[in-house]
Amino acid sequence: MSDIINILPDSVANQIAAGEVVDRPASAVKELLENAMDAGATNIQLIVKDAGRTLIQVIDNGCGMSDSDARLCFERHATSKIHKADDLFAIRTMGFRGEALASIAAIAQVELKTRQADNELGTQVEIEGSTVKDQHPCSCPVGTSLAIKNLFYNVPARRNFLKKDTIELSHIEEVFRRITLIHNDISFSFHSNGRLLYDLRADTMLQRVCQLFGDAYKDRLFPVEEESDVVSIKGYVAKAEYAKRTRGEQYLFVNGRFIKHPMLTAAIEKAYTDMIPESYHPPFFVSLSVDPSRMDVNIHPTKTEVRFVDESPMFAILRAVTKKALGQYSLASEIEFNPSTEFDFSPAPKDYMPQTPRINYNPNYNPFSSQKSGNQTNRHADNLTPSAGMHGWEDFFDEKKQTSEQPDIRKSENPTIQSSDCFQILNSYIACPTPDGLLIVDQRLAHERILFERLSSHEKPLAAQQLLFPVNCQFSAADADIFEEMMGDLIHSGFAIERMKGSNVFVVSATPDELSDSELQELLDTLIRECKGAMMEKFVDRRTRLFMTIARRMSVKSQKPLCQEEMQQIINDLRNCSMSTVAPGGETISTILTAEKIGQLMNA
Ligand code: ADP
Ligand code: MG
């Protein structure tokens, strides 16, 4: 019998532990930014090279460290933030476990320069794979600069796991947004490969949202604010019409920290009931303050889940506050229409909850339809973006969807449908008598399918129209790079696009037929957002997603009167599609009203 147990050498144990804290460049960025904030910095610079692979550097003007702390901070469990177990219940700092720097030092080459205000000279420490290589006095500004070079240089397995630079960079950007959004009193800058991506001055939270997401957000949000014993709430929620198919722009913070909390998110979303379709999600930027002893702080540093003692009252308050904001401010914007009218603005009683106004903007409301609302919600989707989730895609790839229930008009016994035979119902459906019954085709979904297949096939790109005045579209630096990667597919789709040398501006001189100039920037923004979504999900082909969005955007709308020729064209083109029964998003395109079905309807 031989002994088989080894004690792992420290270097290996450290690397394993490090993997829990730092699994990709973005998590190292998070740790460094949090340390800078804990040090009381008012100005923080983030510099990355090659999406953090070769360099992540954070420079702050915080309190700095003494000579001996500069060395000690790389030891495991070295923290200045808690002293005894009780402190855990009053945590106000971002970090407290004393693990981050030790972990980072185990898997990278780190250079620290730091100086405290009352010292003339600072100190510089170089450390590599947990081994201190050098420490000497240096002259540097007050504060701390920490540079991480060659992350995972000694952990090839992790290094190989890293995604393309564009993906790692978008993770870093997300970390940057999650931190900068809620720390609007601190100024931040962010350089990537020598380019300035963000330059954020200390300002209001609303200004910060606009700096990060675009000035248009100023008009898209309502403020929320409430003080109560269990929670104080401050922030912004989007107007109903800016809801999206993805949850990307939902930011919830507790005590200055980004969290994910499905229940509290649901509380906000519940306030929108009846205002937006169920599959849509309103963007929001909401900050909660909670007594730290009423929440579970003993969470893993890289996780964003939190638990609260007062979860149910928080849910109720958050929903009520959001409802109030949606109700009050929708009303307020109507009042602004008529500034001469005097209103009594005396505050409402404390527990008064105005009714959420019902906004009915379903343009395809069909008074004769007895369909359940689930089907109707699809009709809201017209000018919004397709789902980034899996729903719909499964259907799309699932050939089994072509069941006998759904007529496959390709195989129709009587392929020549005479123009005179077609007619339009409610300006939204094309009806064609066939020997089996009345074929009813959703014009929008059918056209979406046709365009999608045309885009996906290489032979027949869409007709392009030359723009009278070329349109300049501008993106953030990171988005511009993603956009450049999509350009080939866009040109295939009928766009003519060129990037202006050395800038993030793209000149569009031609677009596929029927796309209006005003829709252009919005469509391109949508494409970039979805492209990022597709990259992160991995399983969906980015190109497919792109073509799907273009097809949806350009398809003939519901409620559009069509002439005989146009109807005939759609029916014929649909017949030539390789899949004619299901739209790219998974919705059913057509149905046949057989004598039997009509009989059932009559007696229902
Ligand atoms: P934690 O943040 O959990 O305490 P870290 O490993 O992130 O653990 O940092 C260890 C310690 O190093 C901190 O507690 C703090 O005292 C010091 N430190 C780290 N970064 C900075 C910084 N930018 N400025 C001043 N002190 C810092
Ligand atoms: Mg820390």
PDB file of C-alpha atoms in Angstrom, residues 66-209:
ATOM      1  CA  SER A  66       2.038  52.793   3.328  1.00  0.00           C
ATOM      2  CA  ASP A  67       5.270  50.996   2.374  1.00  0.00           C
ATOM      3  CA  SER A  68       4.457  47.929   4.411  1.00  0.00           C
ATOM      4  CA  ASP A  69       0.784  47.811   3.404  1.00  0.00           C
ATOM      5  CA  ALA A  70       1.894  47.942  -0.216  1.00  0.00           C
ATOM      6  CA  ARG A  71       3.519  44.608   0.358  1.00  0.00           C
ATOM      7  CA  LEU A  72       0.970  43.169   2.752  1.00  0.00           C
ATOM      8  CA  CYS A  73      -2.005  43.807   0.486  1.00  0.00           C
ATOM      9  CA  PHE A  74      -0.974  40.854  -1.691  1.00  0.00           C
ATOM     10  CA  GLU A  75      -1.230  38.379   1.196  1.00  0.00           C
ATOM     11  CA  ARG A  76      -4.349  36.243   1.373  1.00  0.00           C
ATOM     12  CA  HIS A  77      -6.903  37.608   3.866  1.00  0.00           C
ATOM     13  CA  ALA A  78      -5.077  40.927   3.951  1.00  0.00           C
ATOM     14  CA  THR A  79      -7.767  43.553   4.312  1.00  0.00           C
ATOM     15  CA  SER A  80      -8.089  46.892   6.020  1.00  0.00           C
ATOM     16  CA  LYS A  81     -11.860  46.714   5.843  1.00  0.00           C
ATOM     17  CA  ILE A  82     -12.913  44.346   8.617  1.00  0.00           C
ATOM     18  CA  HIS A  83     -11.300  43.500  11.915  1.00  0.00           C
ATOM     19  CA  LYS A  84     -13.753  41.192  13.630  1.00  0.00           C
ATOM     20  CA  ALA A  85     -16.628  38.947  12.605  1.00  0.00           C
ATOM     21  CA  ASP A  86     -19.216  41.494  13.788  1.00  0.00           C
ATOM     22  CA  ASP A  87     -17.952  43.983  11.220  1.00  0.00           C
ATOM     23  CA  LEU A  88     -19.460  41.720   8.579  1.00  0.00           C
ATOM     24  CA  PHE A  89     -22.908  43.008   9.464  1.00  0.00           C
ATOM     25  CA  ALA A  90     -22.063  46.631   8.889  1.00  0.00           C
ATOM     26  CA  ILE A  91     -20.102  46.407   5.661  1.00  0.00           C
ATOM     27  CA  ARG A  92     -20.123  49.643   3.671  1.00  0.00           C
ATOM     28  CA  THR A  93     -17.142  48.931   1.441  1.00  0.00           C
ATOM     29  CA  MET A  94     -17.097  47.026  -1.831  1.00  0.00           C
ATOM     30  CA  GLY A  95     -14.490  44.502  -0.803  1.00  0.00           C
ATOM     31  CA  PHE A  96     -13.765  42.999   2.588  1.00  0.00           C
ATOM     32  CA  ARG A  97     -12.432  39.491   2.074  1.00  0.00           C
ATOM     33  CA  GLY A  98      -8.861  40.454   1.344  1.00  0.00           C
ATOM     34  CA  GLU A  99      -8.647  38.005  -1.525  1.00  0.00           C
ATOM     35  CA  ALA A 100      -8.581  39.965  -4.721  1.00  0.00           C
ATOM     36  CA  LEU A 101      -5.015  41.225  -4.824  1.00  0.00           C
ATOM     37  CA  ALA A 102      -3.638  37.920  -3.529  1.00  0.00           C
ATOM     38  CA  SER A 103      -5.525  36.111  -6.264  1.00  0.00           C
ATOM     39  CA  ILE A 104      -4.453  38.481  -8.990  1.00  0.00           C
ATOM     40  CA  ALA A 105      -0.824  38.354  -7.880  1.00  0.00           C
ATOM     41  CA  ALA A 106      -0.931  34.562  -8.164  1.00  0.00           C
ATOM     42  CA  ILE A 107      -1.853  34.570 -11.839  1.00  0.00           C
ATOM     43  CA  ALA A 108      -0.257  37.669 -13.326  1.00  0.00           C
ATOM     44  CA  GLN A 109       2.664  40.060 -13.250  1.00  0.00           C
ATOM     45  CA  VAL A 110       1.617  42.974 -11.075  1.00  0.00           C
ATOM     46  CA  GLU A 111       3.147  46.399 -10.654  1.00  0.00           C
ATOM     47  CA  LEU A 112       1.895  48.569  -7.807  1.00  0.00           C
ATOM     48  CA  LYS A 113       2.812  52.205  -7.263  1.00  0.00           C
ATOM     49  CA  THR A 114       1.260  53.944  -4.325  1.00  0.00           C
ATOM     50  CA  ARG A 115       1.721  57.015  -2.142  1.00  0.00           C
ATOM     51  CA  GLN A 116      -0.071  58.455   0.846  1.00  0.00           C
ATOM     52  CA  ALA A 117      -0.582  62.213   1.092  1.00  0.00           C
ATOM     53  CA  ASP A 118       1.810  62.784   3.996  1.00  0.00           C
ATOM     54  CA  ASN A 119       4.702  60.919   2.377  1.00  0.00           C
ATOM     55  CA  GLU A 120       7.119  62.588  -0.023  1.00  0.00           C
ATOM     56  CA  LEU A 121       7.909  59.373  -1.808  1.00  0.00           C
ATOM     57  CA  GLY A 122       5.730  56.480  -2.758  1.00  0.00           C
ATOM     58  CA  THR A 123       6.589  52.847  -3.028  1.00  0.00           C
ATOM     59  CA  GLN A 124       6.715  50.488  -5.965  1.00  0.00           C
ATOM     60  CA  VAL A 125       6.185  46.740  -5.668  1.00  0.00           C
ATOM     61  CA  GLU A 126       6.617  44.186  -8.414  1.00  0.00           C
ATOM     62  CA  ILE A 127       5.186  40.755  -7.883  1.00  0.00           C
ATOM     63  CA  GLU A 128       4.803  37.800 -10.208  1.00  0.00           C
ATOM     64  CA  GLY A 129       3.097  34.469  -9.541  1.00  0.00           C
ATOM     65  CA  SER A 130       2.816  35.394  -5.831  1.00  0.00           C
ATOM     66  CA  THR A 131       6.566  36.075  -5.572  1.00  0.00           C
ATOM     67  CA  VAL A 132       7.747  39.595  -4.761  1.00  0.00           C
ATOM     68  CA  LYS A 133      10.406  40.491  -7.336  1.00  0.00           C
ATOM     69  CA  ASP A 134      11.212  44.002  -6.240  1.00  0.00           C
ATOM     70  CA  GLN A 135      10.166  46.787  -3.893  1.00  0.00           C
ATOM     71  CA  HIS A 136      11.693  50.251  -3.875  1.00  0.00           C
ATOM     72  CA  PRO A 137      10.767  53.867  -3.209  1.00  0.00           C
ATOM     73  CA  CYS A 138       9.484  55.774  -6.206  1.00  0.00           C
ATOM     74  CA  SER A 139       8.044  59.173  -6.939  1.00  0.00           C
ATOM     75  CA  CYS A 140       4.393  59.041  -7.914  1.00  0.00           C
ATOM     76  CA  PRO A 141       1.224  61.038  -7.344  1.00  0.00           C
ATOM     77  CA  VAL A 142      -0.872  60.513  -4.230  1.00  0.00           C
ATOM     78  CA  GLY A 143      -3.084  57.486  -4.722  1.00  0.00           C
ATOM     79  CA  THR A 144      -2.543  54.116  -6.275  1.00  0.00           C
ATOM     80  CA  SER A 145      -1.735  52.738  -9.693  1.00  0.00           C
ATOM     81  CA  LEU A 146      -2.080  49.015 -10.064  1.00  0.00           C
ATOM     82  CA  ALA A 147      -1.107  47.365 -13.332  1.00  0.00           C
ATOM     83  CA  ILE A 148      -1.881  43.739 -14.099  1.00  0.00           C
ATOM     84  CA  LYS A 149       0.203  42.432 -16.956  1.00  0.00           C
ATOM     85  CA  ASN A 150      -0.293  39.181 -18.818  1.00  0.00           C
ATOM     86  CA  LEU A 151      -3.208  37.848 -16.847  1.00  0.00           C
ATOM     87  CA  PHE A 152      -3.178  34.033 -16.600  1.00  0.00           C
ATOM     88  CA  TYR A 153       0.389  33.918 -17.971  1.00  0.00           C
ATOM     89  CA  ASN A 154       1.012  30.865 -15.772  1.00  0.00           C
ATOM     90  CA  VAL A 155      -2.460  29.289 -16.112  1.00  0.00           C
ATOM     91  CA  PRO A 156      -2.681  28.325 -19.798  1.00  0.00           C
ATOM     92  CA  ALA A 157      -5.967  26.468 -19.249  1.00  0.00           C
ATOM     93  CA  ARG A 158      -7.659  29.709 -18.186  1.00  0.00           C
ATOM     94  CA  ARG A 159      -5.950  31.759 -20.847  1.00  0.00           C
ATOM     95  CA  ASN A 160      -7.238  29.400 -23.504  1.00  0.00           C
ATOM     96  CA  PHE A 161     -10.726  29.806 -22.150  1.00  0.00           C
ATOM     97  CA  LEU A 162     -10.823  33.508 -22.935  1.00  0.00           C
ATOM     98  CA  LYS A 163     -13.126  34.581 -25.733  1.00  0.00           C
ATOM     99  CA  LYS A 164     -12.430  36.878 -28.634  1.00  0.00           C
ATOM    100  CA  ASP A 165     -11.274  40.363 -27.688  1.00  0.00           C
ATOM    101  CA  THR A 166     -14.585  41.911 -28.685  1.00  0.00           C
ATOM    102  CA  ILE A 167     -16.389  39.650 -26.235  1.00  0.00           C
ATOM    103  CA  GLU A 168     -13.958  40.109 -23.357  1.00  0.00           C
ATOM    104  CA  LEU A 169     -14.072  43.848 -23.954  1.00  0.00           C
ATOM    105  CA  SER A 170     -17.839  43.908 -23.840  1.00  0.00           C
ATOM    106  CA  HIS A 171     -17.703  42.085 -20.500  1.00  0.00           C
ATOM    107  CA  ILE A 172     -15.326  44.758 -19.266  1.00  0.00           C
ATOM    108  CA  GLU A 173     -17.630  47.458 -20.562  1.00  0.00           C
ATOM    109  CA  GLU A 174     -20.533  45.882 -18.698  1.00  0.00           C
ATOM    110  CA  VAL A 175     -18.525  45.824 -15.455  1.00  0.00           C
ATOM    111  CA  PHE A 176     -17.584  49.451 -16.091  1.00  0.00           C
ATOM    112  CA  ARG A 177     -21.233  50.419 -16.593  1.00  0.00           C
ATOM    113  CA  ARG A 178     -22.389  48.559 -13.488  1.00  0.00           C
ATOM    114  CA  ILE A 179     -19.883  50.454 -11.384  1.00  0.00           C
ATOM    115  CA  THR A 180     -19.941  53.890 -12.988  1.00  0.00           C
ATOM    116  CA  LEU A 181     -23.726  54.104 -13.209  1.00  0.00           C
ATOM    117  CA  ILE A 182     -24.130  54.090  -9.455  1.00  0.00           C
ATOM    118  CA  HIS A 183     -20.989  56.071  -8.614  1.00  0.00           C
ATOM    119  CA  ASN A 184     -21.909  59.164 -10.539  1.00  0.00           C
ATOM    120  CA  ASP A 185     -20.118  61.312  -7.945  1.00  0.00           C
ATOM    121  CA  ILE A 186     -16.768  59.900  -9.115  1.00  0.00           C
ATOM    122  CA  SER A 187     -15.202  60.716 -12.464  1.00  0.00           C
ATOM    123  CA  PHE A 188     -14.013  57.805 -14.554  1.00  0.00           C
ATOM    124  CA  SER A 189     -12.181  57.368 -17.805  1.00  0.00           C
ATOM    125  CA  PHE A 190     -11.686  54.209 -19.827  1.00  0.00           C
ATOM    126  CA  HIS A 191      -9.005  53.697 -22.461  1.00  0.00           C
ATOM    127  CA  SER A 192      -8.782  50.579 -24.590  1.00  0.00           C
ATOM    128  CA  ASN A 193      -5.763  50.051 -26.831  1.00  0.00           C
ATOM    129  CA  GLY A 194      -4.945  53.726 -26.548  1.00  0.00           C
ATOM    130  CA  ARG A 195      -8.419  54.919 -27.472  1.00  0.00           C
ATOM    131  CA  LEU A 196     -10.615  56.814 -25.066  1.00  0.00           C
ATOM    132  CA  LEU A 197     -13.907  54.905 -24.880  1.00  0.00           C
ATOM    133  CA  TYR A 198     -15.532  56.791 -22.005  1.00  0.00           C
ATOM    134  CA  ASP A 199     -14.752  60.020 -20.233  1.00  0.00           C
ATOM    135  CA  LEU A 200     -17.280  60.436 -17.445  1.00  0.00           C
ATOM    136  CA  ARG A 201     -17.343  63.550 -15.294  1.00  0.00           C
ATOM    137  CA  ALA A 202     -18.930  63.516 -11.846  1.00  0.00           C
ATOM    138  CA  ASP A 203     -22.553  64.443 -12.453  1.00  0.00           C
ATOM    139  CA  THR A 204     -26.131  63.444 -11.658  1.00  0.00           C
ATOM    140  CA  MET A 205     -27.239  59.850 -12.085  1.00  0.00           C
ATOM    141  CA  LEU A 206     -29.400  60.859 -15.037  1.00  0.00           C
ATOM    142  CA  GLN A 207     -26.432  62.517 -16.726  1.00  0.00           C
ATOM    143  CA  ARG A 208     -24.367  59.391 -16.086  1.00  0.00           C
ATOM    144  CA  VAL A 209     -27.029  57.230 -17.718  1.00  0.00           C
TER     145      VAL A 209
END
